[in-house]
PDB file of C-alpha atoms in Angstrom:
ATOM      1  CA  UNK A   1     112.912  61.911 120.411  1.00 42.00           C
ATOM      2  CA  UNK A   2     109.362  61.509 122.110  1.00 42.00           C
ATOM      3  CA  UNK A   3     106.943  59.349 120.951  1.00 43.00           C
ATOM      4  CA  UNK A   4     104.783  62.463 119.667  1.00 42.00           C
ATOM      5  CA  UNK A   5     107.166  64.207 117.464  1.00 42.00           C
ATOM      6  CA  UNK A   6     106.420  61.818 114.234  1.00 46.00           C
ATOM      7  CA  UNK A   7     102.744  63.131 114.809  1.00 41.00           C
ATOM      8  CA  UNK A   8     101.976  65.991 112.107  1.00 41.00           C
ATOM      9  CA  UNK A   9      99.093  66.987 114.051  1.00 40.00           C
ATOM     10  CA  UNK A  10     101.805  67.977 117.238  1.00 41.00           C
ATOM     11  CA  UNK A  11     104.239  71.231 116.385  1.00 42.00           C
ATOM     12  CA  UNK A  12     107.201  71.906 118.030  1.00 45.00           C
ATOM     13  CA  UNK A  13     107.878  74.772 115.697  1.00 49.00           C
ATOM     14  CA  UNK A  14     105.200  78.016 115.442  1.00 48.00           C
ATOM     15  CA  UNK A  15     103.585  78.346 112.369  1.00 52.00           C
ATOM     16  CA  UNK A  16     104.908  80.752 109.524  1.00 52.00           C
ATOM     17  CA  UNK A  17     102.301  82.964 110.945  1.00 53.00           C
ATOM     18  CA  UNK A  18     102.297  82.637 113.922  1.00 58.00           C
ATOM     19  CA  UNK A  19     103.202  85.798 115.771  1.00 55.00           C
ATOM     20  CA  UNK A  20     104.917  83.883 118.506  1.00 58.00           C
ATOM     21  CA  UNK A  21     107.383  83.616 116.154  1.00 86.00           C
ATOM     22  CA  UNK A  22     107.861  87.249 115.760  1.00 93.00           C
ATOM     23  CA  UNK A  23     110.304  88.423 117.963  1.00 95.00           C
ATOM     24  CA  UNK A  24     111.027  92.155 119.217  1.00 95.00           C
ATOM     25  CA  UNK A  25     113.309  92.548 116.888  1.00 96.00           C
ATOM     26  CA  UNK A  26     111.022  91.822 113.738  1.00 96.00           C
ATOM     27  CA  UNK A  27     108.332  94.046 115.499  1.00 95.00           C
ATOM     28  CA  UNK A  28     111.245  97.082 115.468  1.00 95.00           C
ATOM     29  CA  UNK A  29     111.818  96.088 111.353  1.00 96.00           C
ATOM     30  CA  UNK A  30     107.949  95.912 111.230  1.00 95.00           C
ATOM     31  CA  UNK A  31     107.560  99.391 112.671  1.00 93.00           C
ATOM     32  CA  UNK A  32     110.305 101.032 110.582  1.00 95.00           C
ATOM     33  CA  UNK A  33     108.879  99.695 107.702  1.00 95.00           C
ATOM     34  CA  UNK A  34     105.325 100.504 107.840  1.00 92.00           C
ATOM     35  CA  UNK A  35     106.784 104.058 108.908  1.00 90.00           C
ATOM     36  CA  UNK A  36     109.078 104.469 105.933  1.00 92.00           C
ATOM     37  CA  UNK A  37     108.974 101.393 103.881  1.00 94.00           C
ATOM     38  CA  UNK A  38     111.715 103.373 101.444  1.00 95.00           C
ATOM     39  CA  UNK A  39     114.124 103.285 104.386  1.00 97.00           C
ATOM     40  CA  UNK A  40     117.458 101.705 103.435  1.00 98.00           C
ATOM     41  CA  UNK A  41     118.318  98.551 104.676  1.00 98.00           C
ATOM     42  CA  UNK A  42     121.520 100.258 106.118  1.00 98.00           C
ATOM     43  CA  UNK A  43     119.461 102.435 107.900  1.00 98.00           C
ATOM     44  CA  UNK A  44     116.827 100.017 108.816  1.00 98.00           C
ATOM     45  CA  UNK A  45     119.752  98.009 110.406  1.00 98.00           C
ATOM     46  CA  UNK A  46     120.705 100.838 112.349  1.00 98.00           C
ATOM     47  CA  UNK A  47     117.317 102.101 113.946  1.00 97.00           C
ATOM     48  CA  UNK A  48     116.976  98.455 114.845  1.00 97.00           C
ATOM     49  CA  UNK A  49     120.386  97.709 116.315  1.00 97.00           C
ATOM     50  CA  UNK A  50     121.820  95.044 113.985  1.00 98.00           C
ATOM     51  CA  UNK A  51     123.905  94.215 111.210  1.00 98.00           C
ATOM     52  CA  UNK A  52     122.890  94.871 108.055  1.00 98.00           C
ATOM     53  CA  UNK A  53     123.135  91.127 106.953  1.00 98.00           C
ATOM     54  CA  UNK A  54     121.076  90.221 109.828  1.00 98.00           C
ATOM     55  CA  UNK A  55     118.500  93.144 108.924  1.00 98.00           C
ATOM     56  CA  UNK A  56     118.424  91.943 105.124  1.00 98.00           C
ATOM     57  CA  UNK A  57     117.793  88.027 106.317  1.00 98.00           C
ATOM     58  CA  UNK A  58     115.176  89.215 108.856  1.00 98.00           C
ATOM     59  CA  UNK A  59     113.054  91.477 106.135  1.00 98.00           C
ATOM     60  CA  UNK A  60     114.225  88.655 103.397  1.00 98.00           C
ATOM     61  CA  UNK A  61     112.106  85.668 105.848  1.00 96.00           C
ATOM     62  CA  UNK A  62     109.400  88.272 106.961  1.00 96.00           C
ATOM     63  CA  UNK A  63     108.470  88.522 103.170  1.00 97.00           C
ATOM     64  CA  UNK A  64     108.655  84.992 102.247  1.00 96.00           C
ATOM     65  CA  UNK A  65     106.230  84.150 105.486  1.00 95.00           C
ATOM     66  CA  UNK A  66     103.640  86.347 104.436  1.00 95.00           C
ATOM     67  CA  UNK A  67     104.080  89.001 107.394  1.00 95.00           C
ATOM     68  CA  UNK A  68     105.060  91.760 104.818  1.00 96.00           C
ATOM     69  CA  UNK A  69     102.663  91.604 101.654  1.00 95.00           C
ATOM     70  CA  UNK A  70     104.101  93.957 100.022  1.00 94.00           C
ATOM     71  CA  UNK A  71     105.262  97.847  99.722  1.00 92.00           C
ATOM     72  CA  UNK A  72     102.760 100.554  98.959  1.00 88.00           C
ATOM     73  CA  UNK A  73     102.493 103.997  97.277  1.00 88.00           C
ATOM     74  CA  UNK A  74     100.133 106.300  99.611  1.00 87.00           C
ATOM     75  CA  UNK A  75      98.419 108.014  96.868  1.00 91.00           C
ATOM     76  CA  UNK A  76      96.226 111.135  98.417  1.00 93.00           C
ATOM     77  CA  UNK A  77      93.476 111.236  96.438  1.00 95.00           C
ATOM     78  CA  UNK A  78      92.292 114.804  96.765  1.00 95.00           C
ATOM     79  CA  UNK A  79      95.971 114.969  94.377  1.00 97.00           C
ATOM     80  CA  UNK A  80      94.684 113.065  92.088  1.00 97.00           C
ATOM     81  CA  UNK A  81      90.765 115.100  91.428  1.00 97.00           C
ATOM     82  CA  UNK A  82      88.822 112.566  93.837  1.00 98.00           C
ATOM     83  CA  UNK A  83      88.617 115.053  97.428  1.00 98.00           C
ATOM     84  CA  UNK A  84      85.438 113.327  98.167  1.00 98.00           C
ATOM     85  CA  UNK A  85      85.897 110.167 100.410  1.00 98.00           C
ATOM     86  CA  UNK A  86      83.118 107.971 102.002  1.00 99.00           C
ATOM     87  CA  UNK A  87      82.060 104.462 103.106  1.00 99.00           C
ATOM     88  CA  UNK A  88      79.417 102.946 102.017  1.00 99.00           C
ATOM     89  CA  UNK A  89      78.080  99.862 104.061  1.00 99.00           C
ATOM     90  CA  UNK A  90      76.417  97.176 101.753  1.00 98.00           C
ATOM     91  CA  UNK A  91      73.616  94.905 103.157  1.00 98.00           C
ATOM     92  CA  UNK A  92      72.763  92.319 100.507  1.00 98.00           C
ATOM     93  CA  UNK A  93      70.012  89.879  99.980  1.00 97.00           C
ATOM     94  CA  UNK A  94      69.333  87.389 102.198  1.00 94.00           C
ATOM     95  CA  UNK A  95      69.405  84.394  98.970  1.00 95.00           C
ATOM     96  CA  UNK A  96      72.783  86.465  97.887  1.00 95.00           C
ATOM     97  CA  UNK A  97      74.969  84.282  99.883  1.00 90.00           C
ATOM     98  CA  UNK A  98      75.852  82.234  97.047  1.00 92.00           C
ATOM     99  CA  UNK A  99      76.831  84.812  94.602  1.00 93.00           C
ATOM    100  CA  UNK A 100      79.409  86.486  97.279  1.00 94.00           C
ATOM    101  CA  UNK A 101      82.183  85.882  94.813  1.00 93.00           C
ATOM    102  CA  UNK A 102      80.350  87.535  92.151  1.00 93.00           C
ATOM    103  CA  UNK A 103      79.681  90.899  94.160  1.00 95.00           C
ATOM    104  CA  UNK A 104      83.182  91.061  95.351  1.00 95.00           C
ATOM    105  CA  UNK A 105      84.285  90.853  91.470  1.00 94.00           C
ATOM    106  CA  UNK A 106      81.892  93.812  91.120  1.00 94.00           C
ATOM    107  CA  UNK A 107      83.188  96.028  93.563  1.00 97.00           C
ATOM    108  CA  UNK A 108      86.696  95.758  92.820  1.00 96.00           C
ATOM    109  CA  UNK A 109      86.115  96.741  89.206  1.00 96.00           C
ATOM    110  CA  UNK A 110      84.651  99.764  89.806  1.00 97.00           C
ATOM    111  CA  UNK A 111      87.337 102.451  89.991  1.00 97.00           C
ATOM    112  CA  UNK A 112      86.089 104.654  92.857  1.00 98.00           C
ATOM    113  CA  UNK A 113      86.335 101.558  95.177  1.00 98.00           C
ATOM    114  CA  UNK A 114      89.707 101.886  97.168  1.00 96.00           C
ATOM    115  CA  UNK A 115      89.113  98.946  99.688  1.00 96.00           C
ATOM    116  CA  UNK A 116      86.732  96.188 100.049  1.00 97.00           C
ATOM    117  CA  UNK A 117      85.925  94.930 103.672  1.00 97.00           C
ATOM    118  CA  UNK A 118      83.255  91.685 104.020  1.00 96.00           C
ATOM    119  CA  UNK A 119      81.991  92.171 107.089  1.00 97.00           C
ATOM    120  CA  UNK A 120      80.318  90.585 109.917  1.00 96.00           C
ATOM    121  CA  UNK A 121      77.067  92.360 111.160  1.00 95.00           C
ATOM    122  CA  UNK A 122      74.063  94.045 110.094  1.00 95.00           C
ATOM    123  CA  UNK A 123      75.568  94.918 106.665  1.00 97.00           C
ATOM    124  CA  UNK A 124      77.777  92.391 104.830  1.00 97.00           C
ATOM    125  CA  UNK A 125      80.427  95.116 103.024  1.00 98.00           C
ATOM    126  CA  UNK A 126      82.029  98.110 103.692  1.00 98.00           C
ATOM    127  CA  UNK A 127      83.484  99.716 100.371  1.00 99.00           C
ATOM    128  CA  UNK A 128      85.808 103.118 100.794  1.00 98.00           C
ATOM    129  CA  UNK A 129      85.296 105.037  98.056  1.00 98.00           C
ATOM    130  CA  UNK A 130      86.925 108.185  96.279  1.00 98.00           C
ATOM    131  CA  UNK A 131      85.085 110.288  93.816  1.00 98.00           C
ATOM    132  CA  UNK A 132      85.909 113.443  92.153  1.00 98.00           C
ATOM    133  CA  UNK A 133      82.484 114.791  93.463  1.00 98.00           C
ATOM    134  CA  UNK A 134      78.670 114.403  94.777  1.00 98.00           C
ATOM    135  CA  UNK A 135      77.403 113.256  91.491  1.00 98.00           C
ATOM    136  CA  UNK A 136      80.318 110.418  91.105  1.00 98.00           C
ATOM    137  CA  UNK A 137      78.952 109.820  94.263  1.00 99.00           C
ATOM    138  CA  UNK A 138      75.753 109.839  93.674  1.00 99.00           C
ATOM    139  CA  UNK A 139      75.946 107.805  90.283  1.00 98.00           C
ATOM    140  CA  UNK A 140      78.488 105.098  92.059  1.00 98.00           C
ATOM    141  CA  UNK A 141      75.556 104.557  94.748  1.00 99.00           C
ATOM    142  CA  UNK A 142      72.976 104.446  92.217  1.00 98.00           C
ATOM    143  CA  UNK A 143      75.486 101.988  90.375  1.00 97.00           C
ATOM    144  CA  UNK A 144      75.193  99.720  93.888  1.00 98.00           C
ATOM    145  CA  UNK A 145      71.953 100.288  94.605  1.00 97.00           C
ATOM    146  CA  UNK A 146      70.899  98.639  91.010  1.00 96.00           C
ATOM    147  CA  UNK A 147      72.619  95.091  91.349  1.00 96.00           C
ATOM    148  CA  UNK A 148      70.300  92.842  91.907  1.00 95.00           C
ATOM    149  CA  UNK A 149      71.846  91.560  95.104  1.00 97.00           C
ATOM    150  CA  UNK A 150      71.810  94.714  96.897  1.00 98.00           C
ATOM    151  CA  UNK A 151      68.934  95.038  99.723  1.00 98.00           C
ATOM    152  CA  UNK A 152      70.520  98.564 100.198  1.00 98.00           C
ATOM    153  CA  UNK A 153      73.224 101.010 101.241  1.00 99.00           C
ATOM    154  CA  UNK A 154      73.816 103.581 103.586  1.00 99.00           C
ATOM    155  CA  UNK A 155      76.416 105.925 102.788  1.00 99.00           C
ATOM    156  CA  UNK A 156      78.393 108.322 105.185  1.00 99.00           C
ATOM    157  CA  UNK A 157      80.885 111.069 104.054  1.00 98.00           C
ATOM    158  CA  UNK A 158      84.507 111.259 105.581  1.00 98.00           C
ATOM    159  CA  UNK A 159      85.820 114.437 106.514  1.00 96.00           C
ATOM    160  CA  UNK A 160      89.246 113.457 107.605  1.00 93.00           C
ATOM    161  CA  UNK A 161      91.611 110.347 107.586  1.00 87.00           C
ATOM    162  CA  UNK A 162      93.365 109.827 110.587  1.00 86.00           C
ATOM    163  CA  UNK A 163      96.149 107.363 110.511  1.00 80.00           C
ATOM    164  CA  UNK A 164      97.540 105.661 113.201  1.00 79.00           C
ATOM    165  CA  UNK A 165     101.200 105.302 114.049  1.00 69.00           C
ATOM    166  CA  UNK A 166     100.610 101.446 114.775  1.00 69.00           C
ATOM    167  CA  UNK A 167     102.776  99.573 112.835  1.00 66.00           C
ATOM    168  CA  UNK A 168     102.456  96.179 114.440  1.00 72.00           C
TER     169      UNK A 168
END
């Protein structure tokens, strides 16, 4: 044993987090998942070429280190009345910077917020929204546009959603 090991500031081990610690073989169980996270694990196991023990222990450890945060229901929401999709970047007030937590409270209470991204830039959010028309729309902006901490918003419209086939 070196004389640095006792040290908690020195690692020998990666973080959790660390994605040196994910090997090609989580990035395969990654992939599947993100792909079809209802796959079996008896399937999973198979697409990624090992035993379904090994496949259960591997997802089992991926969970518990915070790489998967969970499983996820893509709801389309033109199937459920809201076909009208945008973002809308937020710039607040400059003396808002202490009241961050309070806006972000805001946000996520309001139903035709999907996502919530605090951003770096010239605007400091970027809400995705779904409304069941222009005047949801409309009122929703009107909604932002009236807390006090809002300097303003600019809103743009999306047309299409492209996903990616990136899983990892």
């Amino acid at each position: 044993m070196d004389e640095l090991s006792d040290d908690p500031l020195v690692r020998s081990e990666p973080l959790p987090n660390d994605l040196r610690s994910i090997d090609p073989i989580d990035r395969a169980l990654l992939g599947h998942l993100v792909a079809d996270a209802r796959i079996t694990n008896a399937a999973l196991a198979e697409r990624a070429g090992i035993a379904a023990s090994t496949c259960l222990a591997r997802v089992r450890s991926l969970r518990e280190r915070g790489v998967i945060r969970g499983y996820h229901a893509d709801v389309d929401p033109d199937a459920v009345g809201l076909p009208l999709q945008a973002m809308i970047s937020v710039r607040l007030q400059s003396d808002a910077r202490d009241r961050l937590g309070e806006f972000t409270a805001l946000v996520r209470r309001l139903p035709a917020v999907r996502d919530v991204y605090f951003v770096a830039g010239a605007d400091d959010y970027l809400l995705h929204v779904a409304t069941a028309g222009t005047g949801a729309l409309r009122d929703l902006v009107a909604t932002l546009n009236g807390h006090r901490d809002v300097a303003g918003t600019v809103t743009s419209l999306i047309f299409d959603h492209i996903r990616t086939a990136h899983g990892v």
